[in-house]
């Protein structure tokens, strides 16, 4: 075992650990503060900065084409210095390593005070001179740009973070104690929790500690939550410790779990060249900063580990987003299905006026052409005169007079096939010189000054001139691997999507009091950096499906509840129990009502509004609570069995319990464990579910399937 020196720094209730070996290679991990008897020296180096360039040598062990982990360039990076700066607001550790050719990397770790999550990123700087070798010669490279004498180096892989030496709680390989948690995602099936053992994933080392084991996953394109969420957690079930991270990357990203010897490593960051078609050339004096990764560790349960990670997003909330209560919203999309207008909204408003809704959102179709329709007409953004004969500002004033703020839908990054702008090829994204077409959509080049000015007039000026205080920004297709205009398609994608987020920030800056909803066919943009641009987030496009409570509960691990906007679509055919089912599902986040408002009976509508009142009462628990979930894992979201219960513990002794009954036989008796002594303070239900507290259990009964009850508990 080689000799190492170990630096341990307290970061709130965690410790950052830097392991420097005799070759001056620096590995990195984090552990809960106060941990002892840790085995940091049991495995070889897995450096904190994983970096590789064109022509670089991969590690021995059949890595080529799968991973660049521990490439020759990575292993050539040596420790230079460590700088620690602490202020009243945060503590920052910058650890610098450098290769022989002048490629320098700074690994930056930030702990915001009173935050249980950490932020980490890597900055790589090309410090080579004009005659330098670009940092690749000692890495067995032969980079063509470097050899030309201009000092350039083309980076093909760079991590934001690499956690090594997992698990440090045992001296051996840790067999049968490590689990990998991640969340799969598909359209209308977002956030499905998956748990696999390290052995299941073939990540235990071989008999010879040879052959690199790698589990690599991620997302490719401009929908960063398509396939997987950018999240991973490693659980040491014997130590009771979790390590969890999420990658704040809006373009193609990757996570790798890598094993060579006794220690598991987990890295995350922008997708590399082989996985995500990303490479970037740094000329002498240039630098590149990776997307941030959020990181936490704790001796806790899984739901707490996820909540610790969400602390980073909480720390970034704007002052106006630090709320104690939530609004209810009405969105007319599932009422009109793309056919809004002054007349239909005028008939809707009397039903909603004075019913405690904060926003009324006009969804897609307000720009419909009388011939071409609305579904493929995005890009021109001209108000349909036949739908809004008095001008859309008149409708906004009607909404305001009804006591609500008006919202409007845009899909501002795209140009539909029926738009007059579809021929404006000079400002559309291309790949290999051809306009990118995905389904019926083309895409604006958001990096273009012309596009920014055009959209400023069509979107920002429109919002201000008409008095809108809410914008729902949708995005319903992906550009795929990337676009022209940069060193690689993946870099073009990264720059283009970052320009989109800059435009979101411009909207917030230029439209006073605006609330922004981020939507992407529902939940395809539920990654941290997009979520931080938003006040509200479309949780899914499962508008009125029975799996809504399952999806919504899954997303509590990944999304702040105060931003997760959940559809509760009411139909004239709904029994009261179905209305309870829908409205209770909306209480997993921000309640958004839609549906057959005109055709509901007085009994149906009054019962729904009773649910809105209950939601408003419990919204402080939704904002600040921590949820525990009970019930069997649902193998199929489309054929739900048994039940799901959620207990959300808030402040001041308040607890919100949501119980949804699925397919079952006979009378279903659901017993929900509680962490203290409580009494029932209020309920939202139809009929009588015989809800009662017995000791430290809440008991609820259901006679029929697909019913629900919401219960507010108070300390007894």
XYZ file of C-alpha atoms in Angstrom:
716
model
C 0.000 0.000 0.000
C 1.521 3.272 -1.083
C 2.036 6.132 1.301
C -0.511 8.965 1.064
C -1.260 12.194 2.838
C -4.832 13.082 3.639
C -6.394 16.537 3.988
C -9.798 16.699 5.721
C -11.825 19.916 5.778
C -15.151 20.484 7.530
C -17.884 21.685 5.144
C -20.985 22.301 7.284
C -21.962 18.831 8.582
C -19.705 17.059 6.096
C -15.983 16.597 5.562
C -14.201 17.031 2.258
C -11.361 14.540 1.955
C -8.378 14.970 -0.377
C -6.056 11.977 -0.771
C -2.647 12.804 -2.256
C -0.420 9.861 -3.159
C 3.333 9.657 -3.707
C 2.880 10.533 -7.382
C 1.070 13.757 -6.300
C -2.208 12.568 -7.821
C -5.205 13.936 -5.891
C -8.324 11.895 -5.230
C -11.428 13.320 -3.558
C -14.406 12.177 -1.536
C -16.798 13.415 1.133
C -18.010 11.793 4.346
C -20.379 12.824 7.136
C -18.537 14.948 9.704
C -17.248 12.998 12.671
C -16.670 9.766 10.751
C -13.712 7.746 11.994
C -12.039 4.420 11.216
C -12.118 5.231 7.538
C -10.048 3.427 4.941
C -8.935 5.979 2.363
C -5.740 4.147 1.397
C -7.217 0.839 0.335
C -7.322 1.540 -3.411
C -5.333 3.188 -6.152
C -5.696 6.746 -7.365
C -8.937 7.889 -8.971
C -8.112 11.587 -9.405
C -10.662 14.291 -8.583
C -10.291 15.863 -12.053
C -11.012 13.388 -14.817
C -9.824 14.948 -18.073
C -8.855 13.689 -21.498
C -7.879 15.261 -24.815
C -7.767 14.255 -28.451
C -5.075 11.632 -28.918
C -4.905 10.837 -25.210
C -4.269 7.282 -24.058
C -7.069 5.477 -22.273
C -6.379 3.485 -19.154
C -5.311 -0.130 -19.383
C -8.265 -2.497 -19.076
C -10.422 -2.285 -22.211
C -11.698 1.265 -21.614
C -11.570 2.624 -25.148
C -15.006 3.639 -26.412
C -16.618 3.205 -23.000
C -14.956 5.627 -20.599
C -12.014 8.013 -20.342
C -11.708 7.370 -16.601
C -8.095 7.555 -15.392
C -6.816 8.463 -18.838
C -3.128 9.183 -19.278
C -3.809 12.921 -19.167
C -5.729 12.519 -15.894
C -2.950 10.524 -14.279
C -0.374 13.120 -15.374
C -2.097 15.918 -13.407
C -0.134 16.663 -10.194
C -1.006 18.547 -7.040
C 0.001 22.233 -7.074
C -1.853 23.968 -4.260
C -4.990 24.270 -2.199
C -6.658 27.546 -1.293
C -9.382 27.835 1.362
C -11.471 30.992 1.636
C -14.211 31.356 4.236
C -16.721 34.204 4.549
C -19.922 34.664 6.521
C -21.857 33.212 3.576
C -19.746 30.326 2.329
C -16.573 28.275 2.458
C -14.702 27.578 -0.774
C -11.861 25.126 -1.375
C -9.937 25.462 -4.637
C -7.527 22.617 -5.314
C -5.199 23.077 -8.271
C -3.500 20.354 -10.300
C -1.388 20.712 -13.423
C 0.003 18.591 -16.226
C 3.479 18.851 -17.681
C 2.312 20.704 -20.801
C 0.747 23.606 -18.910
C -2.836 22.337 -18.676
C -4.046 23.448 -15.266
C -7.282 22.423 -13.562
C -8.977 23.961 -10.552
C -11.365 21.765 -8.592
C -13.733 24.107 -6.726
C -15.883 22.970 -3.793
C -18.363 25.396 -2.185
C -20.379 25.052 1.003
C -23.052 27.687 1.582
C -23.700 28.211 5.280
C -26.601 26.177 6.691
C -26.899 24.184 3.470
C -26.678 20.397 3.591
C -25.500 20.174 -0.009
C -22.237 21.197 -1.664
C -21.539 22.684 -5.088
C -18.549 21.505 -7.086
C -17.158 22.230 -10.541
C -13.905 22.144 -12.479
C -12.182 24.965 -14.322
C -9.551 23.920 -16.873
C -7.032 26.492 -18.153
C -4.621 26.140 -21.047
C -1.471 27.809 -19.704
C 0.753 26.425 -22.425
C 2.895 28.839 -24.468
C 2.795 29.194 -28.239
C 5.376 26.428 -28.531
C 3.726 24.297 -25.842
C 2.507 20.789 -26.398
C -1.026 21.375 -25.202
C -0.561 19.168 -22.191
C -0.888 15.922 -24.120
C 2.674 14.851 -24.851
C 3.226 13.482 -21.370
C -0.205 11.930 -21.599
C 0.837 9.712 -24.531
C -1.106 11.934 -26.887
C 0.235 13.671 -29.975
C -2.523 16.250 -30.281
C -2.494 17.624 -33.813
C -3.332 21.199 -32.782
C -0.595 21.123 -30.182
C 1.920 19.747 -32.644
C 1.119 22.603 -35.030
C 2.764 24.898 -32.508
C -0.208 27.055 -31.486
C -0.430 25.524 -27.995
C -4.033 24.446 -28.458
C -5.518 21.372 -26.839
C -8.853 19.768 -27.664
C -10.589 18.504 -24.538
C -12.838 15.504 -25.149
C -13.806 14.657 -21.585
C -13.892 16.685 -18.368
C -15.646 15.839 -15.120
C -17.332 18.281 -12.803
C -16.752 15.899 -9.915
C -15.229 12.493 -9.277
C -15.928 10.860 -5.924
C -13.583 8.023 -5.092
C -12.913 5.417 -2.386
C -16.536 4.353 -1.974
C -17.009 2.830 0.478
C -14.418 4.043 3.020
C -16.238 2.261 5.866
C -14.600 -1.100 5.291
C -11.063 -2.186 4.499
C -12.196 -4.827 2.043
C -14.078 -4.564 -1.246
C -17.402 -3.996 0.508
C -19.232 -6.873 -1.084
C -23.026 -6.930 -0.718
C -23.230 -3.553 0.998
C -23.266 -0.961 -1.828
C -26.410 -0.004 -3.745
C -26.764 2.408 -6.660
C -29.931 4.544 -6.788
C -31.048 6.437 -9.880
C -34.269 7.645 -11.514
C -35.380 6.611 -14.971
C -37.668 8.894 -16.949
C -39.939 8.715 -19.969
C -42.659 11.005 -21.273
C -45.558 10.881 -18.797
C -43.560 8.464 -16.637
C -41.018 10.760 -15.006
C -38.820 9.836 -12.055
C -39.106 6.057 -11.623
C -36.793 5.047 -8.777
C -34.393 2.203 -9.559
C -32.115 0.472 -7.037
C -29.413 -1.975 -8.113
C -26.633 -3.587 -6.158
C -23.095 -2.950 -7.288
C -22.775 -6.668 -7.913
C -25.909 -6.639 -10.125
C -24.233 -3.986 -12.247
C -21.024 -6.054 -12.527
C -19.092 -3.357 -10.705
C -17.156 -5.584 -8.354
C -13.474 -5.852 -9.246
C -12.125 -8.826 -11.132
C -9.918 -11.506 -9.590
C -6.857 -9.618 -10.865
C -8.021 -6.044 -10.198
C -7.799 -5.723 -13.974
C -10.349 -4.618 -16.566
C -12.223 -1.435 -15.842
C -15.843 -1.893 -14.790
C -18.065 1.013 -15.837
C -21.792 1.742 -15.586
C -22.337 4.837 -17.714
C -25.670 6.561 -18.190
C -26.964 9.988 -19.116
C -29.072 11.940 -21.579
C -28.277 13.193 -25.072
C -29.833 16.346 -26.496
C -31.736 19.414 -25.374
C -34.165 17.465 -23.176
C -31.825 16.617 -20.274
C -34.397 14.459 -18.455
C -35.110 11.951 -21.202
C -34.168 8.462 -20.150
C -32.633 9.349 -16.784
C -32.599 12.193 -14.319
C -29.068 13.607 -13.810
C -28.938 12.049 -10.347
C -27.174 9.166 -8.642
C -26.852 8.011 -5.060
C -24.612 5.349 -3.590
C -25.790 3.684 -0.401
C -23.575 1.809 2.042
C -26.387 -0.109 3.695
C -24.195 -1.442 6.514
C -22.792 1.972 7.452
C -26.172 3.632 6.850
C -24.492 6.330 4.739
C -25.580 7.840 1.422
C -23.600 9.809 -1.131
C -25.886 11.621 -3.601
C -25.253 14.025 -6.446
C -27.158 15.781 -9.202
C -25.674 17.354 -12.307
C -26.855 20.881 -13.157
C -26.357 20.413 -16.894
C -29.048 21.410 -19.398
C -27.387 19.772 -22.394
C -25.995 16.258 -22.798
C -24.646 14.889 -19.512
C -23.233 11.675 -18.143
C -22.687 9.868 -14.861
C -20.191 7.039 -14.521
C -19.802 4.489 -11.747
C -16.336 3.001 -12.234
C -14.560 0.179 -10.424
C -11.024 -1.140 -10.798
C -10.090 -2.228 -7.286
C -11.533 -1.988 -3.755
C -12.912 1.530 -4.170
C -15.902 2.534 -6.302
C -15.696 5.918 -8.057
C -18.591 8.045 -9.294
C -18.068 10.931 -11.707
C -20.535 13.359 -13.281
C -20.493 16.201 -15.756
C -20.985 17.137 -19.369
C -21.187 14.165 -21.726
C -17.849 13.309 -23.319
C -17.039 13.006 -27.019
C -17.761 9.300 -27.314
C -21.085 9.514 -25.443
C -22.333 13.034 -26.150
C -20.353 14.263 -29.190
C -18.728 16.995 -27.062
C -15.232 18.366 -27.502
C -13.837 21.838 -27.035
C -10.554 23.336 -28.201
C -8.728 25.576 -25.741
C -6.062 27.747 -27.254
C -3.237 29.147 -25.168
C -4.700 31.331 -22.436
C -8.271 30.044 -22.811
C -10.283 28.255 -20.138
C -13.484 26.268 -19.718
C -15.697 25.854 -16.661
C -17.837 22.760 -16.289
C -21.477 22.713 -15.186
C -21.918 22.529 -11.428
C -22.686 19.282 -9.663
C -24.543 19.291 -6.352
C -23.275 16.820 -3.804
C -24.170 15.594 -0.336
C -23.484 12.793 2.104
C -25.153 11.807 5.326
C -25.928 8.999 7.700
C -29.636 8.995 6.906
C -32.475 7.477 4.933
C -32.805 7.859 1.165
C -35.553 10.482 1.322
C -33.399 12.590 3.635
C -30.368 12.264 1.340
C -32.498 13.575 -1.538
C -33.847 16.402 0.603
C -30.297 17.345 1.629
C -29.414 17.642 -2.049
C -32.447 19.873 -2.658
C -30.980 22.268 -0.079
C -28.749 23.668 -2.819
C -31.812 24.638 -4.850
C -33.413 26.102 -1.721
C -30.301 28.204 -1.115
C -30.654 29.648 -4.632
C -34.299 30.696 -4.292
C -34.932 34.347 -5.099
C -36.367 36.504 -2.287
C -39.845 36.430 -3.830
C -39.646 32.631 -4.083
C -39.102 32.171 -0.338
C -42.785 31.647 0.329
C -44.708 30.064 3.174
C -47.914 29.412 1.197
C -48.714 28.335 -2.347
C -51.225 29.584 -4.914
C -53.705 27.408 -6.752
C -53.640 27.788 -10.542
C -56.209 27.375 -13.263
C -54.914 26.408 -16.711
C -57.516 26.188 -19.464
C -55.618 23.713 -21.685
C -57.539 20.610 -20.594
C -60.733 22.650 -20.888
C -60.342 24.026 -24.433
C -57.604 21.710 -25.798
C -55.852 24.478 -27.720
C -58.868 26.636 -28.487
C -58.796 29.480 -25.949
C -60.299 32.855 -26.643
C -62.024 35.889 -25.238
C -65.476 34.287 -25.369
C -64.607 30.974 -23.688
C -62.426 32.631 -21.043
C -65.213 35.113 -20.382
C -67.517 32.189 -19.628
C -64.922 30.452 -17.450
C -64.066 33.367 -15.211
C -67.392 33.619 -13.312
C -66.941 29.981 -12.268
C -63.468 30.696 -10.871
C -63.774 34.272 -9.561
C -63.273 34.511 -5.816
C -62.314 30.853 -5.501
C -58.766 31.430 -4.253
C -56.937 30.844 -7.547
C -53.785 32.943 -7.904
C -53.238 32.587 -11.664
C -55.304 31.946 -14.773
C -53.060 30.600 -17.554
C -53.943 30.844 -21.243
C -52.234 27.836 -22.797
C -51.417 26.907 -26.404
C -53.570 28.044 -29.302
C -53.959 31.785 -28.658
C -51.944 32.461 -31.839
C -53.861 29.986 -34.036
C -54.173 30.749 -37.743
C -57.679 30.316 -39.118
C -56.317 28.068 -41.879
C -53.076 26.577 -40.522
C -54.292 26.011 -36.974
C -52.023 26.194 -33.912
C -50.099 22.965 -33.375
C -47.367 23.735 -35.939
C -47.675 27.520 -36.099
C -45.165 28.498 -33.400
C -42.663 31.227 -34.219
C -44.741 34.084 -35.607
C -46.554 34.761 -32.312
C -49.418 36.829 -33.687
C -52.569 36.959 -31.577
C -55.511 35.292 -33.332
C -57.999 38.117 -33.997
C -60.923 35.736 -34.351
C -60.212 34.293 -30.878
C -59.469 37.636 -29.243
C -61.480 40.242 -31.214
C -61.021 42.821 -28.456
C -57.277 42.182 -28.308
C -55.628 39.897 -25.801
C -55.085 42.785 -23.367
C -58.851 42.949 -22.888
C -58.838 39.301 -21.792
C -55.944 39.966 -19.410
C -57.985 42.791 -17.843
C -60.931 40.404 -17.477
C -58.684 37.946 -15.631
C -57.283 40.698 -13.422
C -60.784 41.930 -12.624
C -61.637 38.393 -11.542
C -58.876 38.641 -8.924
C -56.204 36.591 -10.686
C -52.950 37.235 -12.515
C -52.913 36.315 -16.193
C -50.506 33.813 -17.701
C -49.661 32.910 -21.296
C -48.040 29.941 -23.067
C -45.013 30.174 -25.379
C -42.773 27.628 -27.025
C -40.275 30.328 -27.786
C -37.235 28.296 -28.903
C -38.954 26.593 -31.821
C -40.368 27.387 -35.232
C -43.255 25.196 -36.417
C -43.472 23.897 -39.949
C -46.474 26.152 -40.671
C -44.861 29.333 -39.360
C -43.900 32.101 -41.754
C -40.493 32.037 -40.037
C -39.734 28.489 -41.148
C -37.842 29.832 -44.180
C -35.567 32.033 -42.028
C -32.745 29.494 -42.249
C -30.000 31.988 -41.378
C -31.190 32.055 -37.763
C -32.154 28.406 -37.298
C -29.948 25.718 -35.790
C -28.134 23.516 -38.273
C -26.053 20.375 -38.124
C -23.570 19.687 -40.892
C -24.984 22.742 -42.635
C -28.542 21.414 -42.753
C -31.418 22.885 -40.725
C -32.248 20.577 -37.843
C -35.785 19.247 -38.169
C -37.270 17.234 -35.321
C -40.809 16.110 -36.061
C -42.526 19.287 -37.227
C -40.168 21.704 -35.453
C -37.098 23.735 -36.329
C -35.139 25.558 -33.639
C -33.976 29.146 -33.237
C -30.256 29.627 -32.684
C -30.561 31.209 -29.254
C -26.919 32.352 -29.473
C -27.856 34.785 -32.242
C -28.241 38.475 -31.409
C -30.912 38.719 -34.099
C -32.925 35.921 -32.452
C -32.593 37.535 -29.032
C -33.891 40.838 -30.395
C -36.733 39.135 -32.279
C -37.869 37.156 -29.240
C -37.483 40.190 -26.990
C -40.112 41.925 -29.104
C -42.347 38.895 -29.560
C -42.164 37.683 -25.960
C -40.859 40.297 -23.514
C -42.538 43.326 -25.093
C -45.728 41.291 -25.539
C -45.781 40.350 -21.838
C -45.257 43.934 -20.719
C -47.654 45.543 -23.197
C -50.493 43.203 -22.255
C -49.910 42.962 -18.522
C -49.087 39.270 -18.200
C -47.551 38.211 -14.877
C -46.964 34.537 -15.715
C -45.329 32.769 -18.644
C -45.442 29.049 -19.288
C -42.432 28.206 -21.458
C -42.861 24.878 -23.191
C -40.405 22.882 -25.303
C -41.716 19.877 -27.179
C -38.834 18.277 -29.049
C -35.065 17.894 -28.911
C -32.271 18.861 -31.288
C -30.507 15.553 -30.659
C -26.720 15.305 -30.460
C -26.076 18.985 -31.137
C -25.608 21.698 -33.711
C -23.119 23.691 -35.764
C -21.352 26.854 -34.636
C -18.846 25.417 -32.163
C -15.947 22.986 -31.871
C -18.339 20.026 -31.840
C -22.074 19.292 -31.997
C -22.132 18.742 -28.233
C -20.459 22.088 -27.554
C -22.904 23.790 -29.925
C -25.729 22.206 -27.962
C -24.279 23.324 -24.625
C -23.812 26.915 -25.786
C -27.245 27.072 -27.406
C -29.091 25.761 -24.357
C -27.121 28.080 -22.058
C -28.237 30.968 -24.278
C -31.827 29.820 -23.757
C -31.396 30.060 -19.994
C -29.909 33.522 -20.446
C -33.087 34.523 -22.251
C -35.157 33.142 -19.374
C -33.142 35.352 -17.034
C -33.719 38.309 -19.351
C -37.478 37.729 -19.136
C -37.289 37.841 -15.347
C -35.180 41.002 -15.454
C -37.318 42.863 -18.005
C -40.830 41.855 -16.894
C -41.471 43.059 -13.334
C -43.162 40.490 -11.107
C -43.213 37.747 -13.736
C -43.604 34.112 -12.673
C -41.926 31.572 -14.978
C -43.096 28.006 -15.498
C -40.610 25.670 -17.168
C -42.299 22.938 -19.170
C -40.900 20.513 -21.711
C -43.550 18.057 -22.831
C -44.194 17.960 -19.136
C -41.023 17.073 -17.251
C -38.169 16.768 -19.763
C -36.274 19.748 -18.294
C -36.439 18.909 -14.593
C -32.686 19.279 -14.047
C -31.277 21.695 -11.457
C -30.115 24.602 -13.621
C -33.378 24.784 -15.596
C -35.384 24.371 -12.404
C -33.529 27.312 -10.878
C -34.779 29.509 -13.750
C -38.349 28.736 -12.754
C -40.955 29.611 -10.186
C -43.007 26.593 -11.221
C -42.263 23.374 -13.093
C -44.542 21.180 -15.130
C -44.237 17.847 -13.348
C -45.526 15.709 -16.236
C -47.879 15.554 -19.202
C -49.910 12.801 -17.509
C -52.749 15.314 -17.514
C -55.537 13.187 -16.088
C -54.080 9.718 -15.675
C -54.407 7.549 -12.588
C -50.629 7.383 -12.132
C -50.371 11.102 -11.314
C -49.930 10.537 -7.538
C -47.163 7.991 -8.196
C -45.240 10.290 -10.548
C -45.766 13.271 -8.241
C -44.502 11.342 -5.214
C -41.435 10.111 -7.120
C -40.576 13.682 -8.096
C -40.518 14.856 -4.463
C -37.036 13.305 -4.334
C -35.847 15.497 -7.193
C -37.941 18.674 -7.340
C -38.827 21.263 -4.716
C -42.490 20.665 -3.888
C -43.172 24.412 -3.986
C -42.266 24.380 -7.700
C -43.736 21.045 -8.807
C -46.966 21.989 -10.597
C -49.391 19.071 -10.794
C -52.448 18.721 -13.014
C -55.830 18.039 -11.417
C -58.132 17.675 -14.404
C -61.836 17.437 -13.563
C -64.313 15.752 -15.906
C -68.117 15.935 -15.970
C -68.199 12.133 -15.763
C -66.120 12.078 -12.560
C -67.613 10.602 -9.441
C -66.785 12.570 -6.306
C -64.187 9.979 -5.352
C -62.412 10.599 -8.694
C -62.374 14.344 -7.985
C -60.874 13.617 -4.554
C -58.303 11.356 -6.234
C -57.240 14.119 -8.649
C -57.224 17.013 -6.187
C -55.370 15.003 -3.520
C -52.700 14.120 -6.122
C -52.248 17.854 -6.729
C -51.314 18.263 -3.081
C -47.930 16.648 -3.761
C -46.933 20.066 -5.091
C -48.604 23.105 -6.644
C -52.238 22.426 -7.486
C -53.267 23.226 -11.088
C -56.970 22.787 -11.884
C -58.319 22.270 -15.401
C -61.076 20.353 -17.145
C -64.825 20.430 -17.684
C -65.543 23.400 -15.457
C -68.616 24.414 -17.513
C -70.247 21.003 -17.269
C -69.608 20.061 -13.644
C -72.638 19.873 -11.403
C -72.812 22.231 -8.450
C -72.014 19.284 -6.190
C -68.926 18.331 -8.209
C -67.587 21.893 -8.436
C -68.253 22.713 -4.789
C -66.471 19.517 -3.748
C -63.493 20.383 -5.951
C -63.350 23.890 -4.474
C -63.462 22.404 -0.992
C -60.287 20.556 -2.013
C -58.723 23.823 -3.169
C -59.502 25.342 0.230
C -57.930 22.360 1.992
C -54.851 22.609 -0.271
C -54.431 26.285 0.614
C -54.662 25.389 4.313
C -51.962 22.697 4.097
C -49.704 24.494 1.607
C -47.226 25.574 4.336
C -46.562 21.871 4.968
C -46.095 21.288 1.236
C -43.551 24.139 1.055
C -41.369 23.177 4.017
C -42.102 19.525 4.723
C -40.208 16.263 4.393
C -42.128 13.272 3.039
C -42.059 9.576 3.854
C -43.762 7.213 1.448
C -45.523 3.930 2.154
C -47.088 1.221 0.057
C -45.803 -1.389 -2.398
C -43.578 -0.490 -5.323
C -45.724 -0.169 -8.433
C -44.351 -2.478 -11.114
C -46.643 -0.822 -13.648
C -47.705 2.800 -13.516
C -50.551 1.944 -15.875
C -51.993 -0.841 -13.698
C -51.695 0.388 -10.136
C -52.215 -2.067 -7.296
C -53.012 -1.708 -3.597
C -52.264 1.818 -2.301
C -49.808 4.677 -1.857
C -49.496 6.826 1.264
C -47.322 9.871 1.878
C -46.686 11.491 5.249
C -45.229 14.991 4.964
C -43.898 16.426 8.210
C -43.975 20.211 8.304
C -43.119 22.853 10.845
C -45.063 23.647 14.024
C -46.244 20.062 14.418
C -48.334 20.012 11.225
C -48.449 16.840 9.126
C -50.103 16.237 5.743
C -51.085 12.649 4.957
C -52.158 11.717 1.426
C -53.528 8.229 0.810
C -54.510 6.979 -2.648
C -56.288 3.681 -3.079
C -55.538 1.665 -6.203
C -56.953 -1.620 -7.506
C -57.879 -3.913 -4.603
C -60.440 -6.459 -3.437
C -62.864 -5.992 -0.581
C -62.471 -3.350 2.116
C -58.933 -2.001 2.067
C -57.439 -1.094 5.444
C -54.360 1.130 5.166
C -52.157 1.561 8.237
C -49.714 4.475 8.045
C -46.899 4.725 10.637
C -46.384 8.098 12.339
C -43.295 9.501 14.029
C -45.123 11.087 16.951
C -48.422 11.539 18.709
C -50.975 13.317 16.545
C -54.676 13.994 16.242
C -56.769 14.629 13.133
C -57.317 18.355 12.624
C -59.033 18.324 9.217
C -59.825 16.044 6.277
C -60.674 16.247 2.599
C -62.680 13.248 1.456
C -65.994 12.133 0.069
C -67.910 9.745 2.251
C -66.346 8.327 5.384
C -63.041 6.458 5.359
C -63.118 5.786 9.089
C -59.861 7.691 9.479
C -58.528 7.402 12.998
C -55.265 7.722 14.891
C -54.400 4.721 17.047
C -51.185 5.144 18.974
C -48.589 6.106 16.422
C -50.558 4.883 13.436
C -53.117 6.460 11.159
C -55.742 4.009 9.900
C -57.819 4.669 6.775
C -60.314 2.381 5.048
C -61.439 2.305 1.422
C -64.405 0.385 0.091
C -63.726 1.255 -3.545
C -60.638 1.512 -5.726
C -59.215 4.782 -7.043
C -60.350 6.923 -4.172
C -58.239 9.192 -1.973
C -58.212 11.134 1.257
C -56.067 14.027 2.495
C -55.667 14.433 6.251
C -54.119 17.246 8.258
C -52.646 16.114 11.570
C -51.567 18.239 14.522
C -49.470 17.280 17.505
C -51.578 15.792 20.252
